[in-house]
Amino acid sequence: MSCPAHPAWAVYDLDRLRANLGEVRRRIGPRQACIAALKANAYGHGVLPVARALDGEGLAAFMTGSFDEARRMKEAGLRTPVVMFAGALPAGMAELIAAGLTPTVVDRAGAEAAADAAPPGGAAHVYVKVDAGLGRLGVALEEAEKFLDALARMPGLRVAGLYTHLPFADGSGRDWAERRLKAFDALLERLAQAGRTPPITQARASCCLAAGLSDRANAVCIGHLLFGLSPFADGSVADTSAYRPVLAEVGSRLVHIGDHRQGSDFAIGNSYGIRHGRRAGVAPIGVSHGLLRPVSGSRPQALIRGRRVPIIAVTLEHLVLDLDGVDDAAVGDAVLLLGSQGDAAIEFDELAAWFGTSGLDTAMALSGRLPSSYR
Ligand SMILES: *Cc1c(COP(=O)(O)O)cnc(C)c1O
């Protein structure tokens, strides 16, 4: 976990990932299947280790917007189908299908290109995305039935899934999502009456699930909550504390301890020159490894020897720590920005708050930047 040539690391806890999936399943009950949203390098957690950990869990699909990540999942020989979020040009459909992926189509040109790419005698499977009000991507809800009719007439095309996306950040968003969910439900109802329900139908993601909204689709597609991240701007919409952050530890080691005299020109924050003598410890982890700069006024800390010590500065490559009062600190000591030592712990929310950002943005900033291990 810690390489002496560059001691800095992140630890991801896959048991928490599976426990979070268990929590999702308790909330949705047996009627709905679960799709894992693994876009953006699995929200920064490492797409392959995460996909491998979830592959035996009976998920309906893994979804990502990245062709590169999707290909890597296929090459790893995972059994779970990999479905692409919308993001390809019609001219790219053949390549996605040849790679064994299920593309999302949002227009006729994309659907026709997918049908043309069907294997001889077989069918190209696609998901259809509906815009139920977000105004971003998808076939307009009012056009959806006509669109599905057109696709049903295309030989070689099979609609394996129909979905929409209704993310929101606060209480007013919840009311909006509830209304739009009802409108999507009405579409599903009409399709069911006509006996034309695709095998997978999905509308709820982390926001709708955590907020307790319900729907008649047969699947959910979850990202944030699987990783123990809240999708909301604050805790007022719903309590998500039952889901634990999968990013469990961020650490480094002291590589130097300096005793600096008053008046020496050691940099503190934006100013130079220390006001009183102090011991400062340096650990080789900084902005270049994905740490963000603390917001002014926050008092970020790290753990050393089970004690909280103030962080003086986050530089491009280093963390500078105030070791006044930690007389036993030694070169080689672990420095944790996140995680626990003995009875002391720094929680993920605390770290994100020091950075003045969300848990997701903290995880994304660290994505792929530090040697990672999985437990
Ligand atoms: C990312 C994404 C999801 C998952 O959203 P979470 O809020 O992270 O659960 C679902 N559907 C679509 C279309 C997405 O892009």
CSV table of C-alpha atoms in Angstrom, one decimal, residues 51-340:
chain,number,residue,atom,x,y,z
A,51,ALA,CA,-16.9,-3.7,-11.9
A,52,ARG,CA,-15.2,-7.0,-10.8
A,53,ALA,CA,-16.5,-6.6,-7.3
A,54,LEU,CA,-20.0,-6.2,-8.6
A,55,ASP,CA,-20.0,-8.7,-11.4
A,56,GLY,CA,-21.3,-11.6,-9.3
A,57,GLU,CA,-24.0,-9.5,-7.7
A,58,GLY,CA,-26.7,-10.2,-10.3
A,59,LEU,CA,-27.0,-6.6,-11.6
A,60,ALA,CA,-29.0,-6.0,-14.8
A,61,ALA,CA,-26.2,-4.0,-16.4
A,62,PHE,CA,-23.2,-1.7,-15.9
A,63,MET,CA,-23.6,1.7,-17.5
A,64,THR,CA,-21.0,4.2,-18.5
A,65,GLY,CA,-20.6,6.9,-21.0
A,66,SER,CA,-16.9,6.1,-21.7
A,67,PHE,CA,-16.1,3.9,-24.7
A,68,ASP,CA,-12.7,3.3,-23.3
A,69,GLU,CA,-14.0,2.2,-19.9
A,70,ALA,CA,-16.7,0.0,-21.5
A,71,ARG,CA,-14.2,-1.7,-23.7
A,72,ARG,CA,-12.0,-2.4,-20.7
A,73,MET,CA,-14.9,-4.0,-18.9
A,74,LYS,CA,-15.6,-6.2,-21.9
A,75,GLU,CA,-12.0,-7.2,-22.2
A,76,ALA,CA,-11.9,-8.1,-18.5
A,77,GLY,CA,-14.5,-10.8,-19.4
A,78,LEU,CA,-17.2,-9.6,-17.1
A,79,ARG,CA,-20.6,-11.3,-17.4
A,80,THR,CA,-22.8,-8.3,-16.6
A,81,PRO,CA,-24.0,-6.6,-19.8
A,82,VAL,CA,-22.3,-3.2,-20.5
A,83,VAL,CA,-24.7,-0.5,-21.7
A,84,MET,CA,-23.5,2.9,-23.0
A,85,PHE,CA,-25.2,6.1,-21.9
A,86,ALA,CA,-26.0,8.4,-24.8
A,87,GLY,CA,-22.9,10.0,-26.3
A,88,ALA,CA,-22.0,8.4,-29.6
A,89,LEU,CA,-22.6,9.7,-33.1
A,90,PRO,CA,-24.7,7.5,-35.4
A,91,ALA,CA,-21.5,6.7,-37.2
A,92,GLY,CA,-20.1,5.2,-34.0
A,93,MET,CA,-22.9,2.7,-33.4
A,94,ALA,CA,-21.3,-0.1,-35.4
A,95,GLU,CA,-18.1,0.1,-33.4
A,96,LEU,CA,-20.0,0.0,-30.1
A,97,ILE,CA,-22.0,-3.0,-31.2
A,98,ALA,CA,-19.0,-4.8,-32.6
A,99,ALA,CA,-17.4,-4.4,-29.2
A,100,GLY,CA,-20.3,-6.2,-27.6
A,101,LEU,CA,-21.8,-3.1,-26.0
A,102,THR,CA,-25.4,-2.0,-25.9
A,103,PRO,CA,-25.6,1.6,-27.1
A,104,THR,CA,-28.3,4.1,-26.1
A,105,VAL,CA,-30.1,5.7,-29.1
A,106,VAL,CA,-31.9,9.1,-28.9
A,107,ASP,CA,-32.8,9.6,-32.5
A,108,ARG,CA,-33.7,7.8,-35.7
A,109,ALA,CA,-30.3,8.1,-37.3
A,110,GLY,CA,-28.7,6.4,-34.4
A,111,ALA,CA,-31.3,3.7,-34.3
A,112,GLU,CA,-30.9,3.0,-38.1
A,113,ALA,CA,-27.1,2.9,-37.8
A,114,ALA,CA,-27.5,0.4,-34.9
A,115,ALA,CA,-29.9,-1.7,-37.0
A,116,ASP,CA,-27.5,-1.7,-39.9
A,117,ALA,CA,-24.7,-3.0,-37.6
A,118,ALA,CA,-26.7,-6.0,-36.4
A,119,PRO,CA,-24.9,-9.3,-36.8
A,120,PRO,CA,-26.1,-11.4,-39.8
A,121,GLY,CA,-29.3,-13.2,-38.7
A,122,GLY,CA,-29.1,-11.5,-35.3
A,123,ALA,CA,-30.3,-8.3,-33.7
A,124,ALA,CA,-28.5,-5.2,-32.4
A,125,HIS,CA,-29.7,-4.5,-28.8
A,126,VAL,CA,-30.1,-0.9,-27.9
A,127,TYR,CA,-31.5,1.2,-25.0
A,128,VAL,CA,-33.7,4.2,-25.7
A,129,LYS,CA,-33.4,7.3,-23.6
A,130,VAL,CA,-36.3,9.5,-23.0
A,131,ASP,CA,-36.1,13.1,-22.0
A,132,ALA,CA,-38.8,13.3,-19.3
A,133,GLY,CA,-38.1,16.9,-18.5
A,134,LEU,CA,-34.5,17.4,-17.7
A,135,GLY,CA,-34.0,19.0,-21.1
A,136,ARG,CA,-30.6,17.4,-21.8
A,137,LEU,CA,-30.6,14.2,-23.8
A,138,GLY,CA,-33.2,11.8,-25.1
A,139,VAL,CA,-36.3,11.4,-27.2
A,140,ALA,CA,-39.0,13.8,-26.0
A,141,LEU,CA,-41.5,12.0,-23.7
A,142,GLU,CA,-44.4,13.0,-26.0
A,143,GLU,CA,-42.6,11.5,-29.0
A,144,ALA,CA,-41.5,8.3,-27.3
A,145,GLU,CA,-44.3,5.9,-28.4
A,146,LYS,CA,-44.0,7.1,-32.0
A,147,PHE,CA,-40.3,6.6,-31.8
A,148,LEU,CA,-40.6,3.1,-30.4
A,149,ASP,CA,-43.1,2.3,-33.2
A,150,ALA,CA,-40.5,3.3,-35.8
A,151,LEU,CA,-37.8,1.2,-34.1
A,152,ALA,CA,-40.1,-1.8,-33.9
A,153,ARG,CA,-40.3,-1.7,-37.7
A,154,MET,CA,-36.5,-1.7,-38.1
A,155,PRO,CA,-35.3,-5.2,-38.9
A,156,GLY,CA,-32.3,-6.3,-36.8
A,157,LEU,CA,-33.1,-3.9,-33.9
A,158,ARG,CA,-34.2,-4.9,-30.5
A,159,VAL,CA,-35.0,-2.3,-27.7
A,160,ALA,CA,-33.6,-4.0,-24.6
A,161,GLY,CA,-34.2,-1.0,-22.3
A,162,LEU,CA,-36.1,2.3,-22.0
A,163,TYR,CA,-34.9,4.9,-19.4
A,164,THR,CA,-34.9,8.4,-18.4
A,165,HIS,CA,-32.9,10.5,-15.9
A,166,LEU,CA,-34.3,12.9,-13.2
A,167,PRO,CA,-31.5,14.1,-11.0
A,168,PHE,CA,-32.0,17.0,-8.6
A,169,ALA,CA,-30.1,18.7,-5.7
A,170,ASP,CA,-32.7,20.1,-3.4
A,171,GLY,CA,-36.3,20.2,-2.2
A,172,SER,CA,-37.8,22.0,-5.2
A,173,GLY,CA,-36.0,19.5,-7.4
A,174,ARG,CA,-37.7,16.7,-5.5
A,175,ASP,CA,-41.2,18.1,-6.4
A,176,TRP,CA,-40.2,18.5,-10.0
A,177,ALA,CA,-38.8,14.9,-10.1
A,178,GLU,CA,-42.0,13.5,-8.6
A,179,ARG,CA,-44.1,15.2,-11.3
A,180,ARG,CA,-41.8,14.0,-14.1
A,181,LEU,CA,-41.6,10.5,-12.7
A,182,LYS,CA,-45.4,10.4,-12.9
A,183,ALA,CA,-45.3,11.5,-16.5
A,184,PHE,CA,-42.8,8.7,-17.3
A,185,ASP,CA,-44.9,6.2,-15.4
A,186,ALA,CA,-47.9,7.2,-17.6
A,187,LEU,CA,-45.8,6.4,-20.7
A,188,LEU,CA,-44.9,3.0,-19.1
A,189,GLU,CA,-48.5,2.4,-18.3
A,190,ARG,CA,-49.5,3.0,-22.0
A,191,LEU,CA,-46.7,0.7,-23.2
A,192,ALA,CA,-47.8,-2.0,-20.8
A,193,GLN,CA,-51.4,-1.8,-22.0
A,194,ALA,CA,-50.2,-2.2,-25.5
A,195,GLY,CA,-48.0,-5.2,-24.5
A,196,ARG,CA,-44.9,-3.3,-25.6
A,197,THR,CA,-42.9,-2.9,-22.4
A,198,PRO,CA,-39.1,-3.3,-23.1
A,199,PRO,CA,-37.3,-5.9,-20.9
A,200,ILE,CA,-35.7,-3.1,-18.8
A,201,THR,CA,-37.5,0.1,-17.8
A,202,GLN,CA,-35.7,2.6,-15.5
A,203,ALA,CA,-36.2,6.1,-14.2
A,204,ARG,CA,-34.9,6.3,-10.6
A,205,ALA,CA,-31.3,7.0,-9.8
A,206,SER,CA,-29.8,8.0,-6.4
A,207,CYS,CA,-31.8,11.2,-6.0
A,208,CYS,CA,-35.3,9.7,-6.5
A,209,LEU,CA,-34.4,6.6,-4.5
A,210,ALA,CA,-32.9,8.4,-1.5
A,211,ALA,CA,-35.8,10.9,-1.5
A,212,GLY,CA,-38.3,8.0,-1.3
A,213,LEU,CA,-40.0,8.6,-4.6
A,214,SER,CA,-41.6,5.5,-6.2
A,215,ASP,CA,-42.3,4.5,-9.8
A,216,ARG,CA,-43.5,1.6,-11.9
A,217,ALA,CA,-40.3,0.9,-13.8
A,218,ASN,CA,-38.7,-2.5,-13.3
A,219,ALA,CA,-35.2,-1.3,-12.6
A,220,VAL,CA,-33.2,1.5,-10.9
A,221,CYS,CA,-29.8,2.8,-12.1
A,222,ILE,CA,-27.6,3.8,-9.2
A,223,GLY,CA,-24.3,5.6,-9.0
A,224,HIS,CA,-23.7,8.0,-6.0
A,225,LEU,CA,-25.3,5.8,-3.4
A,226,LEU,CA,-23.3,2.7,-4.4
A,227,PHE,CA,-20.2,4.7,-3.6
A,228,GLY,CA,-21.6,6.2,-0.4
A,229,LEU,CA,-21.8,9.6,-1.9
A,230,SER,CA,-24.8,11.9,-1.3
A,231,PRO,CA,-26.3,13.3,-4.6
A,232,PHE,CA,-27.8,16.3,-2.7
A,233,ALA,CA,-26.4,19.8,-2.1
A,234,ASP,CA,-27.1,19.3,1.6
A,235,GLY,CA,-28.8,16.9,4.0
A,236,SER,CA,-32.2,18.5,3.9
A,237,VAL,CA,-33.8,16.3,1.2
A,238,ALA,CA,-32.9,12.9,2.6
A,239,ASP,CA,-30.5,11.3,5.1
A,240,THR,CA,-28.0,9.1,3.1
A,241,SER,CA,-25.9,8.1,6.1
A,242,ALA,CA,-26.9,4.5,5.7
A,243,TYR,CA,-24.5,4.4,2.7
A,244,ARG,CA,-20.9,4.5,3.7
A,245,PRO,CA,-18.2,6.1,1.5
A,246,VAL,CA,-16.2,3.5,-0.4
A,247,LEU,CA,-13.2,5.8,-0.5
A,248,ALA,CA,-11.9,4.8,3.0
A,249,GLU,CA,-8.4,6.1,3.3
A,250,VAL,CA,-6.1,8.8,1.8
A,251,GLY,CA,-2.7,8.8,3.2
A,252,SER,CA,1.0,9.6,2.9
A,253,ARG,CA,4.1,9.5,5.2
A,254,LEU,CA,6.3,12.1,6.8
A,255,VAL,CA,9.4,12.4,4.6
A,256,HIS,CA,10.9,15.4,6.5
A,257,ILE,CA,10.5,17.2,9.8
A,258,GLY,CA,12.0,20.7,10.1
A,259,ASP,CA,12.4,22.9,13.2
A,260,HIS,CA,12.0,26.4,11.9
A,261,ARG,CA,13.0,29.5,13.8
A,262,GLN,CA,10.9,32.6,14.1
A,263,GLY,CA,11.5,34.8,11.1
A,264,SER,CA,12.6,32.1,8.7
A,265,ASP,CA,10.9,32.4,5.4
A,266,PHE,CA,8.8,29.3,5.4
A,267,ALA,CA,5.6,29.7,3.4
A,268,ILE,CA,2.3,29.6,5.3
A,269,GLY,CA,-0.8,29.8,3.2
A,270,ASN,CA,-0.3,32.8,0.9
A,271,SER,CA,2.2,34.6,3.2
A,272,TYR,CA,5.9,34.0,3.8
A,273,GLY,CA,7.7,34.3,7.1
A,274,ILE,CA,6.7,32.4,10.2
A,275,ARG,CA,5.5,34.3,13.3
A,276,HIS,CA,6.9,31.9,15.8
A,277,GLY,CA,9.2,28.9,15.8
A,278,ARG,CA,7.5,25.7,14.9
A,279,ARG,CA,8.1,22.1,13.8
A,280,ALA,CA,6.8,21.5,10.4
A,281,GLY,CA,6.3,18.0,8.8
A,282,VAL,CA,6.2,17.4,5.1
A,283,ALA,CA,4.4,14.6,3.3
A,284,PRO,CA,4.6,14.1,-0.5
A,285,ILE,CA,0.9,14.4,-1.4
A,286,GLY,CA,-0.6,17.6,-2.9
A,287,VAL,CA,-2.6,19.1,-5.6
A,288,SER,CA,-0.9,17.1,-8.3
A,289,HIS,CA,-2.2,13.9,-6.6
A,290,GLY,CA,-5.7,15.2,-6.5
A,291,LEU,CA,-5.9,17.1,-3.3
A,292,LEU,CA,-7.8,20.3,-3.5
A,293,ARG,CA,-6.8,23.4,-1.8
A,294,PRO,CA,-8.6,24.0,1.5
A,295,VAL,CA,-11.2,26.8,1.4
A,296,SER,CA,-10.1,29.8,3.4
A,297,GLY,CA,-11.4,29.7,6.9
A,298,SER,CA,-11.5,26.0,7.1
A,299,ARG,CA,-9.1,24.4,9.5
A,300,PRO,CA,-8.0,21.2,7.8
A,301,GLN,CA,-6.3,18.5,9.8
A,302,ALA,CA,-4.6,15.2,9.3
A,303,LEU,CA,-3.9,12.3,11.6
A,304,ILE,CA,-0.5,11.4,12.8
A,305,ARG,CA,0.1,8.8,15.6
A,306,GLY,CA,-3.7,8.9,16.4
A,307,ARG,CA,-3.7,12.7,16.9
A,308,ARG,CA,-5.2,15.5,14.8
A,309,VAL,CA,-2.6,17.9,13.5
A,310,PRO,CA,-3.3,21.1,11.6
A,311,ILE,CA,-2.5,21.2,7.9
A,312,ILE,CA,-0.5,24.4,7.2
A,313,ALA,CA,-0.4,24.3,3.4
A,314,VAL,CA,-1.4,22.1,0.5
A,315,THR,CA,1.1,22.7,-2.3
A,316,LEU,CA,1.4,21.2,-5.8
A,317,GLU,CA,3.3,18.2,-4.5
A,318,HIS,CA,3.4,18.5,-0.7
A,319,LEU,CA,1.4,18.7,2.4
A,320,VAL,CA,2.9,20.8,5.2
A,321,LEU,CA,1.8,19.9,8.7
A,322,ASP,CA,2.1,21.7,12.0
A,323,LEU,CA,3.9,19.3,14.3
A,324,ASP,CA,4.1,21.6,17.4
A,325,GLY,CA,3.1,19.4,20.3
A,326,VAL,CA,3.7,16.2,18.4
A,327,ASP,CA,7.2,15.7,19.8
A,328,ASP,CA,7.3,12.0,19.0
A,329,ALA,CA,6.5,12.4,15.3
A,330,ALA,CA,9.2,10.8,13.1
A,331,VAL,CA,10.1,10.5,9.5
A,332,GLY,CA,8.1,7.5,8.1
A,333,ASP,CA,5.0,8.1,10.2
A,334,ALA,CA,1.7,7.7,8.4
A,335,VAL,CA,-0.2,10.9,7.7
A,336,LEU,CA,-3.9,10.3,7.1
A,337,LEU,CA,-6.2,12.9,5.4
A,338,LEU,CA,-9.0,10.4,5.5
A,339,GLY,CA,-9.4,7.3,7.6
A,340,SER,CA,-8.7,6.2,11.2
